[in-house]
Coordinates of C-alpha atoms in Angstrom, one line a residue:
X843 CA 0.0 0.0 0.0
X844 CA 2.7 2.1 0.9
X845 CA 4.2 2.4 -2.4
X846 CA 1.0 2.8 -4.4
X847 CA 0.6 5.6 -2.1
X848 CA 3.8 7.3 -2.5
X849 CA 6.6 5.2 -4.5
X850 CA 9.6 6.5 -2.5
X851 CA 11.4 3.1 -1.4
X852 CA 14.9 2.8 0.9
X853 CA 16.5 -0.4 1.4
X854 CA 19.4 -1.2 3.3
X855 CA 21.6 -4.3 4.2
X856 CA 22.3 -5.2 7.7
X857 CA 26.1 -5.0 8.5
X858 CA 28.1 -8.2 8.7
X859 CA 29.6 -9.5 12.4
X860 CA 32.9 -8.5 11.6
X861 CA 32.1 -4.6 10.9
X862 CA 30.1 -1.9 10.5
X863 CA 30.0 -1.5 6.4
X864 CA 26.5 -1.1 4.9
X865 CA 24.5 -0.3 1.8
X866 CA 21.6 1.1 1.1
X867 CA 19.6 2.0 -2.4
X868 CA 16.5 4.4 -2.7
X869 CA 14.2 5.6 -5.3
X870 CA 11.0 5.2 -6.7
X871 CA 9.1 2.5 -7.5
X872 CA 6.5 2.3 -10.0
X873 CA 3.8 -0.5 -10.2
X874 CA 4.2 -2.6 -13.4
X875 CA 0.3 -3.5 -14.9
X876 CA 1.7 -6.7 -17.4
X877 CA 0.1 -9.3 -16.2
X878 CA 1.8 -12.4 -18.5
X879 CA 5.1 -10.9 -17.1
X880 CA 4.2 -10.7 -13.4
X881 CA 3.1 -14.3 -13.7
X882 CA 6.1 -14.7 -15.2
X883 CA 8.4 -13.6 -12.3
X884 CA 6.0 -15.3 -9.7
X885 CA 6.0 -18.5 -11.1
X886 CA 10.4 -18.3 -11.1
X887 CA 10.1 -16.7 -7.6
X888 CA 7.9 -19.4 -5.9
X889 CA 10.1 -22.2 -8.4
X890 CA 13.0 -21.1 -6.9
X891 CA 11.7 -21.5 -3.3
X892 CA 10.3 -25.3 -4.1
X893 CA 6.8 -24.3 -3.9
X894 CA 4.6 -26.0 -6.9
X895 CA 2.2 -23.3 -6.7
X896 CA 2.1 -19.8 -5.1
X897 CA 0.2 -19.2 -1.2
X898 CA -3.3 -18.3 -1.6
X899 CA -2.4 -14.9 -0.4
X900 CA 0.2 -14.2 -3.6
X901 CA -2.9 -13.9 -6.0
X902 CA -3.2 -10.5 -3.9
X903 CA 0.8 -9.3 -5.1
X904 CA 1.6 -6.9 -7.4
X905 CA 4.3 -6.4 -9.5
X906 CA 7.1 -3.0 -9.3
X907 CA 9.8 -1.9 -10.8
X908 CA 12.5 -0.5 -8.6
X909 CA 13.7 2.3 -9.9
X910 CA 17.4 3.3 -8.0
X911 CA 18.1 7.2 -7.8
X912 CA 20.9 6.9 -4.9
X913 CA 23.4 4.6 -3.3
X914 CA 24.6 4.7 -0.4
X915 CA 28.0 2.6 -0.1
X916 CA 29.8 2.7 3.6
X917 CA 33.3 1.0 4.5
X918 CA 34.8 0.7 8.3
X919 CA 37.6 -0.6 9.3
X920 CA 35.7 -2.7 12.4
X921 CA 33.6 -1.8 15.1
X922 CA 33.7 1.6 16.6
X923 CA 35.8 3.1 13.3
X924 CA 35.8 6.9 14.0
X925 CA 36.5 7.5 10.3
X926 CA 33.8 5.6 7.9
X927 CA 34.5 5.9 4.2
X928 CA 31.5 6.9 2.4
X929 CA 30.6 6.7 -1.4
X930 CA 27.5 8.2 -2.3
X931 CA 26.3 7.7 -6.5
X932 CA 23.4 9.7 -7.9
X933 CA 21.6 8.7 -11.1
X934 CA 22.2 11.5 -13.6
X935 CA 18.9 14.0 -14.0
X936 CA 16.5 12.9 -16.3

């Protein structure tokens, strides 16, 4: 609902045990209306998962495209660094 409503997405990993490095995308996301090619990605989705047919509940799903505007790239040396690297990319204007 949430993106129908607005669009704006952010998603970010969870840093690993050994450090505080993380990464994280945003954007917009914008609903995609094919249907064959939804059913096309939910059949491989549930396929890859070993299910031989989708949860009742999937019929509900829709379909976006994820549409990345920023990235956020961050790289420590180990807990507690006091001096993170950060790499920031930006798509180009439209």
């Amino acid at each position: 609902g949430d993106l129908l409503r607005d669009g704006r997405y952010a998603m970010h990993c969870f840093p690993p045990a050994q450090n505080e490095d993380a990464f994280c995308i945003a954007g917009r996301a914008e609903p995609r209306r094919d249907i064959e090619l939804r059913d096309r990605i939910a059949r491989l989705f549930f396929e890859e998962r070993g299910l031989d047919e989708p949860p009742p509940q999937a019929a509900h799903d829709q379909l976006f495209e994820f549409l990345i505007e920023s990235c956020l790239l961050t790289r420590t040396k180990g807990h507690g660094d006091w001096d993170p690297q950060h790499m920031v990319w930006r798509a180009p204007a439209a």
